[in-house]
Rosetta silent file (secondary structure, phi, psi, omega in degrees, C-alpha in Angstrom):
SEQUENCE: MACFVYILGSEDTNGRRTYVGWTTDLERRLREHNTGTGARATRGRQWVLLYAERHAGRGEAMSREWHLKRERRFRKQLGGSLGRIS
SCORE:     score description
SCORE:     0.000 S_00000001
   1 L     0.000  134.374  150.955   -0.102    0.274   -0.050 S_00000001
   2 L   -41.839  100.488  175.329    0.996    3.427   -1.032 S_00000001
   3 L  -119.622  155.212  166.966    1.855    5.808    1.861 S_00000001
   4 L  -132.463  163.594 -171.396    2.973    9.083    2.001 S_00000001
   5 E   -92.486  147.540  175.228    4.889   11.864    4.005 S_00000001
   6 E  -153.330  144.256  101.121    3.781   14.961    4.016 S_00000001
   7 E  -106.157  170.172 -148.199    4.131   18.859    5.497 S_00000001
   8 E  -109.909  141.775  168.254    1.883   21.153    6.376 S_00000001
   9 E  -132.015  163.035 -151.432    2.227   24.672    6.742 S_00000001
  10 E  -140.745  134.221  159.885    0.347   27.208    8.871 S_00000001
  11 E  -128.075   98.465  135.531    0.324   31.265    9.311 S_00000001
  12 E  -131.941 -120.487 -160.559   -1.385   33.721   11.698 S_00000001
  13 L   -90.691  -12.367  167.565   -0.469   35.559   14.349 S_00000001
  14 L   -64.741  -12.376  175.708    1.285   33.723   16.146 S_00000001
  15 E   111.372  162.991 -124.051    3.763   33.217   13.634 S_00000001
  16 E  -151.575  145.104 -160.669    4.094   30.391   11.006 S_00000001
  17 E  -137.617  162.618  172.470    4.586   26.727   11.625 S_00000001
  18 E  -117.234  168.347  170.403    5.319   23.220    9.777 S_00000001
  19 E  -155.343  113.142 -141.683    3.948   20.456   10.663 S_00000001
  20 L   -90.304 -170.385  156.861    5.502   16.708    9.498 S_00000001
  21 L   119.098 -158.305 -164.728    3.642   13.511    9.184 S_00000001
  22 L  -136.566 -178.812  158.811    2.419   10.376    7.143 S_00000001
  23 L   138.051 -161.049 -127.074   -0.415    8.285    5.790 S_00000001
  24 L  -122.123  -47.736  160.018   -1.825    6.217    3.315 S_00000001
  25 L  -107.558  140.765  157.176   -4.807   10.137    1.959 S_00000001
  26 L  -110.903  100.031 -170.957   -3.478   13.579    1.654 S_00000001
  27 L   163.151  -62.297 -155.362   -6.533   14.523    0.750 S_00000001
  28 L   -93.853  -21.684 -171.536   -8.425   13.159    3.781 S_00000001
  29 L   -66.165  -38.991  172.531   -5.489   13.510    6.031 S_00000001
  30 L   -62.519  -36.170 -167.381   -5.729   17.778    5.515 S_00000001
  31 H   -74.794 -121.003 -175.520   -9.295   17.741    5.785 S_00000001
  32 H     1.109   -2.908 -137.524   -9.051   15.963    9.443 S_00000001
  33 H  -155.832  -37.458 -166.982   -5.858   18.500   10.404 S_00000001
  34 H  -107.656  -24.461  146.814   -8.139   21.399    9.146 S_00000001
  35 L   -41.514  -54.321 -147.641  -11.209   20.058   11.135 S_00000001
  36 L   106.004  -16.581 -166.535   -9.896   19.373   14.431 S_00000001
  37 L  -103.061   18.165  174.566  -10.025   16.028   14.247 S_00000001
  38 L  -104.260 -159.692 -156.270   -6.249   15.517   12.818 S_00000001
  39 L   -70.451  150.606 -157.982   -3.017   15.243   15.475 S_00000001
  40 H   -87.673   12.434  167.043   -3.773   17.257   17.955 S_00000001
  41 H   -67.347  -10.437 -162.621   -0.614   20.081   17.457 S_00000001
  42 H  -122.499   34.943 -140.250   -2.331   20.893   14.466 S_00000001
  43 L  -116.846   67.014 -142.529   -5.583   21.633   16.065 S_00000001
  44 L   128.388  -35.684  156.625   -7.114   25.583   15.863 S_00000001
  45 L   -36.127  177.633  161.020   -5.248   26.152   12.302 S_00000001
  46 L  -151.852   82.023 -173.124   -5.965   25.907    8.948 S_00000001
  47 L   -83.300  159.478 -154.649   -3.065   24.574    7.341 S_00000001
  48 L  -105.598 -177.815  165.548   -1.452   24.378    3.195 S_00000001
  49 L  -136.448  114.784  172.745    0.020   21.173    1.951 S_00000001
  50 L   -87.073  -37.767 -113.746    3.763   22.679    1.197 S_00000001
  51 E   159.037  108.115  137.331    5.512   19.007    0.712 S_00000001
  52 E  -101.267  138.308  160.321    5.005   15.357   -0.239 S_00000001
  53 E  -124.413  157.081 -171.572    6.650   12.004   -1.077 S_00000001
  54 L   -66.347  -85.885  -43.232    5.222    9.094   -2.479 S_00000001
  55 L   -89.071  140.359 -169.950    6.188    6.037   -0.637 S_00000001
  56 L   -38.113  -48.674 -157.504    5.965    1.750   -0.769 S_00000001
  57 L  -145.993  155.962  177.071    5.443    0.834    2.647 S_00000001
  58 L   -36.366  -61.910 -173.740    4.205    1.904    6.276 S_00000001
  59 H   -23.115  -63.981 -161.384    8.178    1.518    7.139 S_00000001
  60 H   -95.089   46.858  173.471   10.012    3.506    5.059 S_00000001
  61 H  -133.076 -100.374 -159.568    7.096    6.617    5.197 S_00000001
  62 H   -20.458  -47.020 -176.870    7.647    6.557    9.453 S_00000001
  63 L   -63.786  -40.084 -161.111   11.486    6.763    8.647 S_00000001
  64 H   -92.990  -48.854 -163.468   11.544    9.752    6.267 S_00000001
  65 H   -78.971   20.146 -178.180    8.693   11.412    8.690 S_00000001
  66 H   -89.854  -58.307 -160.835   11.427   10.747   11.456 S_00000001
  67 H   -87.182   -7.345  166.487   13.941   12.402    9.707 S_00000001
  68 H   -16.114  -62.784 -158.639   11.662   15.033    8.179 S_00000001
  69 H   -71.473  -29.652 -177.394   10.764   16.499   11.574 S_00000001
  70 L  -111.100   37.100  177.396   14.576   17.014   12.311 S_00000001
  71 L  -116.602   94.758  139.644   15.742   18.885    8.831 S_00000001
  72 H   -29.015  -55.969 -155.184   14.731   22.148   10.295 S_00000001
  73 H   -59.555  -52.717 -154.490   16.584   24.005    7.895 S_00000001
  74 H   -70.471  -38.972 -169.669   14.230   22.050    4.488 S_00000001
  75 H   -86.377  -22.189  154.397   11.025   22.960    6.708 S_00000001
  76 H   -51.987  -33.661 -169.010   12.065   26.162    7.506 S_00000001
  77 H  -104.354  -22.557 -169.049   12.241   27.720    3.860 S_00000001
  78 H   -71.605  -58.850 -170.820    8.906   25.329    2.453 S_00000001
  79 H   -59.617   -4.847  155.977    7.224   27.386    5.483 S_00000001
  80 H   -43.762  -32.414 -166.413    9.091   30.823    3.997 S_00000001
  81 H   -96.961   11.877 -174.193    6.738   30.074    1.058 S_00000001
  82 L   -64.303  -30.980  175.416    3.439   30.394    2.852 S_00000001
  83 L   -56.417  -35.134 -154.822    3.206   33.864    2.040 S_00000001
  84 L  -111.422   20.605  173.364    3.408   33.514   -1.679 S_00000001
  85 L  -114.907  144.726 -173.762    0.649   30.558   -1.621 S_00000001
  86 L   -99.136    0.000    0.000   -2.626   31.690   -2.721 S_00000001
Protein backbone atom coordinates (compact mmCIF):
# COMPACT_ATOMS: atom_id res chain seq x y z
CA MET A 1 0.00 0.00 0.00
CA ALA A 2 1.34 3.45 -0.90
CA CYS A 3 2.05 5.81 1.96
CA PHE A 4 2.77 9.52 1.87
CA VAL A 5 4.99 11.70 4.02
CA TYR A 6 3.81 15.29 4.04
CA ILE A 7 4.65 18.71 5.38
CA LEU A 8 1.88 21.15 6.19
CA GLY A 9 2.26 24.88 6.72
CA SER A 10 0.19 27.39 8.64
CA GLU A 11 0.46 31.09 9.39
CA ASP A 12 -1.43 33.24 11.88
CA THR A 13 -0.76 36.07 14.32
CA ASN A 14 1.52 33.77 16.33
CA GLY A 15 3.76 33.15 13.31
CA ARG A 16 4.45 30.37 10.85
CA ARG A 17 4.46 26.68 11.66
CA THR A 18 5.10 23.44 9.86
CA TYR A 19 3.88 19.97 10.69
CA VAL A 20 5.27 16.66 9.40
CA GLY A 21 3.21 13.48 9.22
CA TRP A 22 2.48 10.36 7.18
CA THR A 23 -0.74 8.89 5.80
CA THR A 24 -2.23 6.64 3.16
CA ASP A 25 -4.70 9.33 2.02
CA LEU A 26 -3.41 12.91 1.71
CA GLU A 27 -6.75 14.60 1.00
CA ARG A 28 -8.49 12.94 3.94
CA ARG A 29 -5.62 13.73 6.29
CA LEU A 30 -5.46 17.42 5.32
CA ARG A 31 -9.24 17.65 5.80
CA GLU A 32 -8.87 16.09 9.27
CA HIS A 33 -6.18 18.58 10.27
CA ASN A 34 -8.27 21.53 9.07
CA THR A 35 -11.48 20.37 10.80
CA GLY A 36 -9.83 19.78 14.18
CA THR A 37 -9.87 15.98 14.11
CA GLY A 38 -6.23 15.56 13.08
CA ALA A 39 -3.20 15.56 15.33
CA ARG A 40 -3.55 17.56 18.53
CA ALA A 41 -0.68 19.87 17.54
CA THR A 42 -2.54 20.98 14.41
CA ARG A 43 -5.88 21.92 15.96
CA GLY A 44 -7.10 25.49 15.74
CA ARG A 45 -5.14 26.39 12.60
CA GLN A 46 -5.73 26.30 8.85
CA TRP A 47 -3.13 24.20 7.05
CA VAL A 48 -1.92 23.99 3.46
CA LEU A 49 0.06 21.15 1.93
CA LEU A 50 3.61 22.35 1.27
CA TYR A 51 5.34 19.10 0.36
CA ALA A 52 4.62 15.39 -0.11
CA GLU A 53 6.57 12.23 -0.96
CA ARG A 54 5.18 8.84 -1.93
CA HIS A 55 6.68 5.70 -0.37
CA ALA A 56 6.08 2.02 -1.00
CA GLY A 57 5.29 1.06 2.57
CA ARG A 58 4.54 2.19 6.09
CA GLY A 59 7.99 1.53 7.52
CA GLU A 60 9.71 3.53 4.80
CA ALA A 61 7.27 6.43 5.25
CA MET A 62 7.66 6.45 9.03
CA SER A 63 11.43 6.49 8.73
CA ARG A 64 11.33 9.40 6.29
CA GLU A 65 8.89 11.26 8.56
CA TRP A 66 11.36 10.88 11.44
CA HIS A 67 14.16 12.36 9.30
CA LEU A 68 12.05 15.26 7.98
CA LYS A 69 11.04 16.21 11.51
CA ARG A 70 14.72 16.79 12.23
CA GLU A 71 15.45 18.76 9.04
CA ARG A 72 14.50 22.14 10.43
CA ARG A 73 16.29 24.08 7.70
CA PHE A 74 14.27 22.37 4.97
CA ARG A 75 11.00 22.91 6.85
CA LYS A 76 11.86 26.55 7.46
CA GLN A 77 12.49 27.06 3.73
CA LEU A 78 9.12 25.51 2.92
CA GLY A 79 7.40 27.57 5.59
CA GLY A 80 8.88 30.72 4.09
CA SER A 81 6.84 30.14 0.96
CA LEU A 82 3.55 30.43 2.89
CA GLY A 83 3.16 34.10 2.02
CA ARG A 84 3.25 33.22 -1.69
CA ILE A 85 0.57 30.51 -1.52
CA SER A 86 -2.92 31.56 -2.51
